[in-house]
Structures are given as structure tokens and as C-alpha cells.
Short mmCIF file of C-alpha atoms in Angstrom, two decimals:
data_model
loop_
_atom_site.label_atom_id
_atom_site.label_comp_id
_atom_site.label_asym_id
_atom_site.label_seq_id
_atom_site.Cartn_x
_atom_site.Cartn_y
_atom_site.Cartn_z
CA UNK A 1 278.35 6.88 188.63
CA UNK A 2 276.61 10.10 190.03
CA UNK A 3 278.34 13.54 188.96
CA UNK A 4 278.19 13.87 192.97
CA UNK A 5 280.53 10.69 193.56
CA UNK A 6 282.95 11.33 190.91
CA UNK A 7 283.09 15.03 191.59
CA UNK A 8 284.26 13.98 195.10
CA UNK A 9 286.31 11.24 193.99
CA UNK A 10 288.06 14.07 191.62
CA UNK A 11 289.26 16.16 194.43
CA UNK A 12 290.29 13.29 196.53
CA UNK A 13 292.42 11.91 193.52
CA UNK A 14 294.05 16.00 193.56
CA UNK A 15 294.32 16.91 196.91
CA UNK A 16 297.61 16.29 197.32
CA UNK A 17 299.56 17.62 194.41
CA UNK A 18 297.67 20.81 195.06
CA UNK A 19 298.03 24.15 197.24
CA UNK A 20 295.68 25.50 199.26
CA UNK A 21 294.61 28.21 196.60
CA UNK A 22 293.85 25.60 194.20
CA UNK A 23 291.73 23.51 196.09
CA UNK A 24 289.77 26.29 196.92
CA UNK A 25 289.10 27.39 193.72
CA UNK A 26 288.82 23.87 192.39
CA UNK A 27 285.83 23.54 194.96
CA UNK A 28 284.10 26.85 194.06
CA UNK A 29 282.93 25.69 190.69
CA UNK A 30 282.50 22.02 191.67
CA UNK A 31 279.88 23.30 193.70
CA UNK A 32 277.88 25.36 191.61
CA UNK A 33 278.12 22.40 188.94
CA UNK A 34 276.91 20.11 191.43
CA UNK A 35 273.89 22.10 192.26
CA UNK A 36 272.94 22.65 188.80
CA UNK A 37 272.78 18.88 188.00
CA UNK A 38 270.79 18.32 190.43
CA UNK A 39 267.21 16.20 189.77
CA UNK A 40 265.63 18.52 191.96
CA UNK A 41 265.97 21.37 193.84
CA UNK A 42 266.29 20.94 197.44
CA UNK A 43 263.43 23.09 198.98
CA UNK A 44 263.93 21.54 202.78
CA UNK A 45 267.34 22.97 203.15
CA UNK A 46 269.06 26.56 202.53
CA UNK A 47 270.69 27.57 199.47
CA UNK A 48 273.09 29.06 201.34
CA UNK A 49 273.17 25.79 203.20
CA UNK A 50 273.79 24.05 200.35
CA UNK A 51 276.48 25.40 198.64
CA UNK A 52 278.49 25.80 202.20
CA UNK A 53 277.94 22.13 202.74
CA UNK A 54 279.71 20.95 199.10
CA UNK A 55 281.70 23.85 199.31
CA UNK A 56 283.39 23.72 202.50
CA UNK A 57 283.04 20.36 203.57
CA UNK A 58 282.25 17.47 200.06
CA UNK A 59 285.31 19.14 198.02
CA UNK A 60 287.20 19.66 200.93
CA UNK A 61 289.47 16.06 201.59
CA UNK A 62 290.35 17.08 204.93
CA UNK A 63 287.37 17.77 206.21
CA UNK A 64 284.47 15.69 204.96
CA UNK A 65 285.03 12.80 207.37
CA UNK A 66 284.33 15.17 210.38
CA UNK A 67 281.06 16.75 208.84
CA UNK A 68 278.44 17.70 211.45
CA UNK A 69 275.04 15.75 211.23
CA UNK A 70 273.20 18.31 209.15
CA UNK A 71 276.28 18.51 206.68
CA UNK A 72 276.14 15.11 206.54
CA UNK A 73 272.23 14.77 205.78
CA UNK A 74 272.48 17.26 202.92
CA UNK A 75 275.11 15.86 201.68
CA UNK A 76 273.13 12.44 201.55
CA UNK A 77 270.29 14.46 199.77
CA UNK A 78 272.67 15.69 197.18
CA UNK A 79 274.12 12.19 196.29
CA UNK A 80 270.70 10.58 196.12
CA UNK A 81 269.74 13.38 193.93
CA UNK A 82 272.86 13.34 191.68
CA UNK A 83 272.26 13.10 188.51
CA UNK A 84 274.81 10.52 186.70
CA UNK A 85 278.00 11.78 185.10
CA UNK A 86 276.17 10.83 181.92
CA UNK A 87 274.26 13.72 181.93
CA UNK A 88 277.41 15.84 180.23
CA UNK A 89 276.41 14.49 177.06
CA UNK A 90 273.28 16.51 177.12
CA UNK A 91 274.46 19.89 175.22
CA UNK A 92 271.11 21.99 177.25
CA UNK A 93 272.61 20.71 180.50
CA UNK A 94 276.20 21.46 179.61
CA UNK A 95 274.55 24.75 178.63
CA UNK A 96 272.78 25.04 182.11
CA UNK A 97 276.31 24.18 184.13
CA UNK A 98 277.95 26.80 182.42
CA UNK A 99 275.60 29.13 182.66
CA UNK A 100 275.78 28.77 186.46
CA UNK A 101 279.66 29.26 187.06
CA UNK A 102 279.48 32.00 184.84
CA UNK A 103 276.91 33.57 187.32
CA UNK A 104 276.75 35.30 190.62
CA UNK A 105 274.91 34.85 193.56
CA UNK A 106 272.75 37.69 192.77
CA UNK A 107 272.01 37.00 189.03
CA UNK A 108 274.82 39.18 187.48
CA UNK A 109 277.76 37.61 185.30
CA UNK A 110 280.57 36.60 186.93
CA UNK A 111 284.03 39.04 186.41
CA UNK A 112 286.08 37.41 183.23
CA UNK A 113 288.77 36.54 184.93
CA UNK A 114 286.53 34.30 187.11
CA UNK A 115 284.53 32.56 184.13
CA UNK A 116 287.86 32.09 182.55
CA UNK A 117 289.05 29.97 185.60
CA UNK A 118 286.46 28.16 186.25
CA UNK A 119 286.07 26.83 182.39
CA UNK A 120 289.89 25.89 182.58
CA UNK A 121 289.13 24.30 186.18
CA UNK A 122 286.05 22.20 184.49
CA UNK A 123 288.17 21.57 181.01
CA UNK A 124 290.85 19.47 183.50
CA UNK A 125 287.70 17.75 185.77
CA UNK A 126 286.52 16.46 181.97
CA UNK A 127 290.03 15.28 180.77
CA UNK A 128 290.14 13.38 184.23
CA UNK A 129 286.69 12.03 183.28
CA UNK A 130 287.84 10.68 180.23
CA UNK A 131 290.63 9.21 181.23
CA UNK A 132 289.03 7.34 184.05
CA UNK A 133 286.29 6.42 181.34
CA UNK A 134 283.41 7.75 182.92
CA UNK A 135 282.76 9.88 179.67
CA UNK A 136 283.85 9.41 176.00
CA UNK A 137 284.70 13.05 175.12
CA UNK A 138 284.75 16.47 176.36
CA UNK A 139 281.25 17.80 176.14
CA UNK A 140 282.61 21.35 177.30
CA UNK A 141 282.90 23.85 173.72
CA UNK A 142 285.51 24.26 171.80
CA UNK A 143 287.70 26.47 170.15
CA UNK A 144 286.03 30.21 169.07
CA UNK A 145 282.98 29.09 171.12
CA UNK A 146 284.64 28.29 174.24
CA UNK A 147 286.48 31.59 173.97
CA UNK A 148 283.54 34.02 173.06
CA UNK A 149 281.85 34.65 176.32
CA UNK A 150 285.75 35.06 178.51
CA UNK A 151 287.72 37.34 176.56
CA UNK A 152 290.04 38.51 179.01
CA UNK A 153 293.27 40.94 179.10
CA UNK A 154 296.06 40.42 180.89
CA UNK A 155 296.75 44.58 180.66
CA UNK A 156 297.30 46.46 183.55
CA UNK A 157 294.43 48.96 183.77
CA UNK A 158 296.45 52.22 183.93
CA UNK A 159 293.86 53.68 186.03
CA UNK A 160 294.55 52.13 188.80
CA UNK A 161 298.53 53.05 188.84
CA UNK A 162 299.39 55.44 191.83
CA UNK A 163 301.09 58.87 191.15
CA UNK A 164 303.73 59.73 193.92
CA UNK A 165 302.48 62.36 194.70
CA UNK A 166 298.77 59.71 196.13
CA UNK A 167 301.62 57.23 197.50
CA UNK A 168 303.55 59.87 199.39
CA UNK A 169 300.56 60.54 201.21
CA UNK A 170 298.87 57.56 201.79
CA UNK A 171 302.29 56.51 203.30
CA UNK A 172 302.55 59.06 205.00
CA UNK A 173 298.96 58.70 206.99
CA UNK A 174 299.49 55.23 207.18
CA UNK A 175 303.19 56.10 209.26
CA UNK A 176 301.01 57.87 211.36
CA UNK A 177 297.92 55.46 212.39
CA UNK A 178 298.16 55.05 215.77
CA UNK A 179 297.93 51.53 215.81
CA UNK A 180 300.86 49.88 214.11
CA UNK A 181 301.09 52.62 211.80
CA UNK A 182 305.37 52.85 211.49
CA UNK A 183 305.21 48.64 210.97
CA UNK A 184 302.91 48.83 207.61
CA UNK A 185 304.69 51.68 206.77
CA UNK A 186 307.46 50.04 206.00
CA UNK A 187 305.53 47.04 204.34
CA UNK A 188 303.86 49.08 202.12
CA UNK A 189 306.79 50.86 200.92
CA UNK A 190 308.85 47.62 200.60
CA UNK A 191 305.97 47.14 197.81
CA UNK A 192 305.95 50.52 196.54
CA UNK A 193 309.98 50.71 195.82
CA UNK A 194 310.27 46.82 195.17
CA UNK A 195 307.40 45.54 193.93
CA UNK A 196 307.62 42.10 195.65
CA UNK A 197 303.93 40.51 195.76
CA UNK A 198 302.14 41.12 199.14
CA UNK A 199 302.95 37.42 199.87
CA UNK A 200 306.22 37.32 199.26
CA UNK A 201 306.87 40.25 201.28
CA UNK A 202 305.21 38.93 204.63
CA UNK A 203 307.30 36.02 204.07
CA UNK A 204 310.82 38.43 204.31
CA UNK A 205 313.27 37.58 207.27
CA UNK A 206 315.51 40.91 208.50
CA UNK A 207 318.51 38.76 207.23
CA UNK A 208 316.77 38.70 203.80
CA UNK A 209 317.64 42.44 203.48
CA UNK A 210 321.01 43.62 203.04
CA UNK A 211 321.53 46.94 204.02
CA UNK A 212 324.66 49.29 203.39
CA UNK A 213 326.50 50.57 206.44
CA UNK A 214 324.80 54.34 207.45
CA UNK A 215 327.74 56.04 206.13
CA UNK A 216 328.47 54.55 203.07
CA UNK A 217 328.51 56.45 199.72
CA UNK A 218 326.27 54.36 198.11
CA UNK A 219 322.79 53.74 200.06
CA UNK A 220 320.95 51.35 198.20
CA UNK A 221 320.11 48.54 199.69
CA UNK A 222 319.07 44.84 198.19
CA UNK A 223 315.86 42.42 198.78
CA UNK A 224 316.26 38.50 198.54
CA UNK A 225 312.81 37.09 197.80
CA UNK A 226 312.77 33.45 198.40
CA UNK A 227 309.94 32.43 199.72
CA UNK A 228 305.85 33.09 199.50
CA UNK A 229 303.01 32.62 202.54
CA UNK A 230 300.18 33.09 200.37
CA UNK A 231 296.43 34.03 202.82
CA UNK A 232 294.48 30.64 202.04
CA UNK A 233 292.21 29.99 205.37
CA UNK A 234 293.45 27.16 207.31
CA UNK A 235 290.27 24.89 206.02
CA UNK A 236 292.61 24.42 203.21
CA UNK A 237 296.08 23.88 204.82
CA UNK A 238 297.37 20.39 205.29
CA UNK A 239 298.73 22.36 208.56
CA UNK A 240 296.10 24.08 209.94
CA UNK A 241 297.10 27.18 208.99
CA UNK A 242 295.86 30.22 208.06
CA UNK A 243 298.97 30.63 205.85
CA UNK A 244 300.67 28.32 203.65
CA UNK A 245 304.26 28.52 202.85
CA UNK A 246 305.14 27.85 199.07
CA UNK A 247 308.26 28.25 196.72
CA UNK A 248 307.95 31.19 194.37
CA UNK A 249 305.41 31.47 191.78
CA UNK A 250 305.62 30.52 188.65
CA UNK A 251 309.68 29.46 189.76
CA UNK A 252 311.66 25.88 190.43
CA UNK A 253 311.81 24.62 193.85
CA UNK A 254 314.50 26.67 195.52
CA UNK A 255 315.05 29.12 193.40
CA UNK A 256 315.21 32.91 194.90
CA UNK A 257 315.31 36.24 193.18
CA UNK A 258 317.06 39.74 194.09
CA UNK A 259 315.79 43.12 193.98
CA UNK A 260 317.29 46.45 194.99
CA UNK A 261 316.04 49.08 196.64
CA UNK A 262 316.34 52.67 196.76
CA UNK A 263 317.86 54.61 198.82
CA UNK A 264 314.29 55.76 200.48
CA UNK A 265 313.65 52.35 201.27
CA UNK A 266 316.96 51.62 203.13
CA UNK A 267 316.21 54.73 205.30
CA UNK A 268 312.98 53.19 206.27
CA UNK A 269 313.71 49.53 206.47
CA UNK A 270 317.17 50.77 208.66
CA UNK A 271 314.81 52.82 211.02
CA UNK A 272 312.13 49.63 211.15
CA UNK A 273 314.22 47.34 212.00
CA UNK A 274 315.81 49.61 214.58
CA UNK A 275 312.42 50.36 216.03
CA UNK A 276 310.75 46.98 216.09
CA UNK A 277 314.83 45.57 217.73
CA UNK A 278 314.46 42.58 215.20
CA UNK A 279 316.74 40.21 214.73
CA UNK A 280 317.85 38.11 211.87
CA UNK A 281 315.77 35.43 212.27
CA UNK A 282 312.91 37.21 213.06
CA UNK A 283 310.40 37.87 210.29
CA UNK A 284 310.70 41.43 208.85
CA UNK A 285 306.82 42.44 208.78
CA UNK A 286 304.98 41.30 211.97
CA UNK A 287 301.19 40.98 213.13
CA UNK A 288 300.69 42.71 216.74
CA UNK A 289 301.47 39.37 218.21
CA UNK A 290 304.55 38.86 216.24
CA UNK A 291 303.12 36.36 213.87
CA UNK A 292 303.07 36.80 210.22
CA UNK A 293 301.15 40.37 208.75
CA UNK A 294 297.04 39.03 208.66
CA UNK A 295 295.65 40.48 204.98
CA UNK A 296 292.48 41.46 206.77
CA UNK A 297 294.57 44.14 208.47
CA UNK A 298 296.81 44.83 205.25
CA UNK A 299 293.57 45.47 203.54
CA UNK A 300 292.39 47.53 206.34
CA UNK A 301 294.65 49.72 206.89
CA UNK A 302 295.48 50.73 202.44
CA UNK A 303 291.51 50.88 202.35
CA UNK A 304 291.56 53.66 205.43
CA UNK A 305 294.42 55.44 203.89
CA UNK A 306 292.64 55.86 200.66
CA UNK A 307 289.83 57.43 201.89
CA UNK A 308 291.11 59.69 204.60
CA UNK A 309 293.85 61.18 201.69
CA UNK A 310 292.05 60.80 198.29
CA UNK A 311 289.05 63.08 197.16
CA UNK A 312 285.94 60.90 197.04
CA UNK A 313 285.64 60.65 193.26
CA UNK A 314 289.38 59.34 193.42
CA UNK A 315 288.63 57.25 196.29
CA UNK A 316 285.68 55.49 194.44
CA UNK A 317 287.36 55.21 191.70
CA UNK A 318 290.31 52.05 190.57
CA UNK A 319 293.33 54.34 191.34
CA UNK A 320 295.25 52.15 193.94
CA UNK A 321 292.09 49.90 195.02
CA UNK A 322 293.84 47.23 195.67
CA UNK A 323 297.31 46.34 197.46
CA UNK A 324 298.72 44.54 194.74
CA UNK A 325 298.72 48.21 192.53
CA UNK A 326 301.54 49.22 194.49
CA UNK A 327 303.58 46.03 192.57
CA UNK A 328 302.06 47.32 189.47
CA UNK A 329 302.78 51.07 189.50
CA UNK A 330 306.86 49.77 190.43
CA UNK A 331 307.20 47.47 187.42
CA UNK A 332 305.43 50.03 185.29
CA UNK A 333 307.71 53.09 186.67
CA UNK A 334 310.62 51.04 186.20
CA UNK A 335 309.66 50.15 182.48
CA UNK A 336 308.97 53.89 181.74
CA UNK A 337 312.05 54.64 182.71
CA UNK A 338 314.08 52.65 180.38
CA UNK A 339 315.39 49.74 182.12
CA UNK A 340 315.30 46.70 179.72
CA UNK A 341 312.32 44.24 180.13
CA UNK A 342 314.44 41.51 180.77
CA UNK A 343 315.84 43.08 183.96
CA UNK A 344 312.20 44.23 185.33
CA UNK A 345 310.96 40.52 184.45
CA UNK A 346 313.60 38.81 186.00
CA UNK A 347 313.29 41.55 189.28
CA UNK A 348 309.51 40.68 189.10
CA UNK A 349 309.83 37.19 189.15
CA UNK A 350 307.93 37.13 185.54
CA UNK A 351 308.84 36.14 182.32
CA UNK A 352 309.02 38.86 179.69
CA UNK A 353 306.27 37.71 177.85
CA UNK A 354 303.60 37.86 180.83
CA UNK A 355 305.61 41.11 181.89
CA UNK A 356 305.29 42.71 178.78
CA UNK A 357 301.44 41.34 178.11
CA UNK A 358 300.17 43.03 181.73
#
């Protein structure tokens, strides 16, 4: 059998049990180990051509049958040009194959965290291999040797934690973009005093938070997180969808989790929902057009903030790069501040170990 055939015939067998995420990292490395057991390269089509054409269309179930004709004739080109699954048990071209997911486009190593994946991805596509007898062991290394070249840490770099003093005014220009400034607003401090992930937080219905009455002694108010709409591009949706909606990470089907919020959040959340006249069904964070909150404009809007309030050597810099360091400067404020591990895991939705570790 060609590595080409039973590559395919691996993500067919997977499709199914798996979410959009994983299928489309499952099809990133497929494709660069496709291309580097090759027989020859082909020089009467695009790279780029190439890789899009097993990427987005061979190790994509859904979509192969409805490949346009030039997808279709490079994909022909690749299969006649497969070389057999056989070719594993050559240690250089084991060496070759790894050598290419662990490498970028533009001849630089890959991030860790990236390597890391795509050796576990290939360590399952071998154990499949084996047990559908196409190969007699695992040719991938072992042990010390496997580990060598993808340390990783799971740590937090503290770098990138925001001081309230940067998230006070980053809020506080985002509030004030003109165009749907008040809506991510209140998004981004939902992640800021709650520490939800970003895609657990687009999935929030108003009747998910419970709010005390205005005059009440006690303001603090209280998040149910049950739900997550993780930004996978609809090429990898059984739906069609941009969005797919899961259970909880890392959590049994059903399960939910409550977090509370302070007393800063329930002032904003009050005055959001007030403003946008949502109801309970409605979802709590909405696009312009009322659908669910895009990540492109998520992304746009923190990355604006940044650099109109930051100095330029703080902009450039990992302090609050990314969205998700709003989660991690919560659980790590709410750690400093003494409150037992096990209640920040189980507000987290981690366990204390992986807590603890990052």
C-alpha cells in the first residue's frame, strides 16, 4: 500500500470520532509527511499547490469527493508517486519525515509546542499502522531520543501577564472604539475577572449569568460555563460552520462549571445587557449581525488596543499578546492571592495538576 492511500484511509477511519480542531491538525502533518515521501518532487505543479491540495482537500473526508479538476490531477500525481508505507522502515527517511514537520515553510524550526504535536499526531497514525498490519513496529524514536529535540513547558511565561493598571486601559479604549466598542468591552472583561476561555465565553447565553438585584448588599454576580464554540473554519465542520459547538474541555458530556464574578463585572455585564435589550435566550456576546463574536474581530480589536495604549517596546513585546493572557493573568491573580488550588482548578475547568504545572 502507498503511504498516500493509507494516509487517506487513516483519516477516513477518524473522521468521525474527531472535532474539527483535530482533524485539522491531524491533516497539517499528514501533509508535510506525504510530501516528504514522495519519489519525486513535483516540478509541474506549485508547492503551495501542493500542500493546499492534501491539506485541504486528501485529509479532509468531507471534501475530497468534490475536488476541482486540478485538485484532483495532483492528487493523482501524488498517489502515483507515493512511495509505499514500507518506506518507514528506512531510519534516513524516518529521519527526513521528521525533519520536515519539525520545519517551517521558510526553513526555520517549528515552535515546540508544534513539533511536540505533530510527533504525538504521527506516534497514533503508526500504532494505527500496526494494528492494521501495514507495518511491524513503530519506526518513530523512542524514549530520551524522541524527547530531545521537543522539550516543552507547560509554564505560563510571566511576561506576558497584564498589570491592571495595562488592562484598565486597554479596556477602557476598547469601551470607547466606535465600532462595537461597549459589546467587547464587556467580553473582554468577562475574561479578565473570570477567566473563562475565549470559547467558552462566546458560547454564554444572558440566562447563563446570574446577576444580584441593583440594590442588594452583596453585588457579585455568578457565570455558568457550559458549553464551548471553539473558531475551526467550516471546511472542518460536519455542519458547515464556521463554529463548532462542543462540551467542555477536558470535562464529561454535560457537565458545567460556575464561576463568580466581581462586583466590577456585574456593573458591566448589568449595563450590557441593558444596552444591547437581550434577552435570555439570546447569546450574551454578539457579532454585528447578532451571530456568535468572529475571532478575527476579537483579535482585532485586543491587537488595536495594545498598540494605541502600550509604549512600543511593551507593545512588541509578550505582555498581553494574545487574548487568552487575560485567562492567564485571572488564574494567576487568584492563586497569588491565596485561594486554594483546588478552588482556582475547579473555577478554571483544570485539574490541579495542569493548573499548578502552567
Amino acid at each position: 500500500m502507498s503511504w498516500y492511500k493509507f494516509a487517506v484511509e487513516y483519516v477516513d477511519a477518524r473522521w468521525s470520532q474527531l472535532g474539527g480542531n483535530s482533524r485539522k491538525n491531524i491533516a497539517k502533518p499528514l501533509t508535510a509527511t506525504t510530501i516528504a515521501l514522495l519519489r519525486t518532487k513535483p516540478t509541474q505543479f506549485a508547492p503551495a499547490a501542493v500542500r493546499t491540495a492534501l491539506r485541504e482537500w486528501a485529509f479532509n473526508t468531507n471534501r475530497r469527493p468534490n475536488a476541482p479538476r486540478d485538485v484532483v490531477d495532483i492528487l493523482r500525481w501524488v498517489e502515483r508517486n507515493s512511495l509505499p508505507v514500507s518506506a518507514w522502515e528506512d531510519p534516513e527517511k524516518v529521519d527526513q519525515v521528521l525533519r520536515s514537520i519539525d520545519t517551517l515553510l521558510d526553513g526555520k524550526q517549528a515552535a515546540a509546542w508544534s513539533r511536540k504535536r505533530n510527533r504525538r499526531i504521527l506516534y497514533v497514525v503508526m500504532k494505527y499502522a500496526i494494528r492494521r498490519r501495514v507495518l511491524r513496529a513503530n519506526p518513530l524514536p523512542k524514549g530520551k531520543e524522541s524527547t530531545a529535540v521537543v522539550k516543552t513547558t507547560n509554564a505560563v511565561d510571566k511576561r506576558s501577564l497584564l498589570h491592571p493598571e495595562q488592562a484598565a486601559a486597554i479596556f477602557d479604549w476598547i469601551r470607547r472604539r466606535p465600532r462595537g466598542g461597549k459589546r467587547l468591552h464587556a467580553f473582554f472583561a468577562t475574561l479578565y475577572y473570570c477567566g473563562p476561555r475565549p470559547e467558552e465565553a462566546v458560547a454564554m447565553r444572558v440566562e447563563d449569568v446570574i446577576l444580584p438585584a441593583p440594590d442588594a448588599d452583596d453585588q457579585w454576580c455568578e457565570l455558568l460555563i457550559h458549553t464551548a464554540t471553539p473558531e475551526v473554519g467550516k471546511q472542518w465542520t460536519d455542519t458547515g460552520e464556521i463554529h463548532e459547538q462542543r462540551d467542555l474541555k477536558g470535562r464529561a458530556e454535560g457537565e458545567t462549571r460556575t464561576v463568580p464574578g466581581y462586583p466590577a463585572l456585574t456593573l458591566i455585564l448589568r449595563q450590557h445587557i441593558e444596552d444591547e435589550q437581550l434577552q435570555p435566550g439570546d447569546l450574551l456576546f454578539q457579532g454585528e449581525s447578532g451571530g456568535i463574536l468572529a475571532g478575527s474581530v476579537i483579535r482585532r480589536a485586543w491587537r488595536g488596543a495594545r498598540k494605541a495604549v502600550l509604549p512600543p517596546h511593551v507593545f512588541e513585546s509578550s505582555t498581553g499578546r494574545r487574548v487568552y493572557d487575560n485567562r492567564n493573568t485571572r488564574l494567576t491573580k487568584w492563586l497569588n492571592d491565596g485561594i486554594p488550588p483546588a478552588q482556582v482548578a475547579e473555577w478554571a475547568g483544570n485539574s490541579v495538576t495542569v493548573l499548578l504545572a502552567t
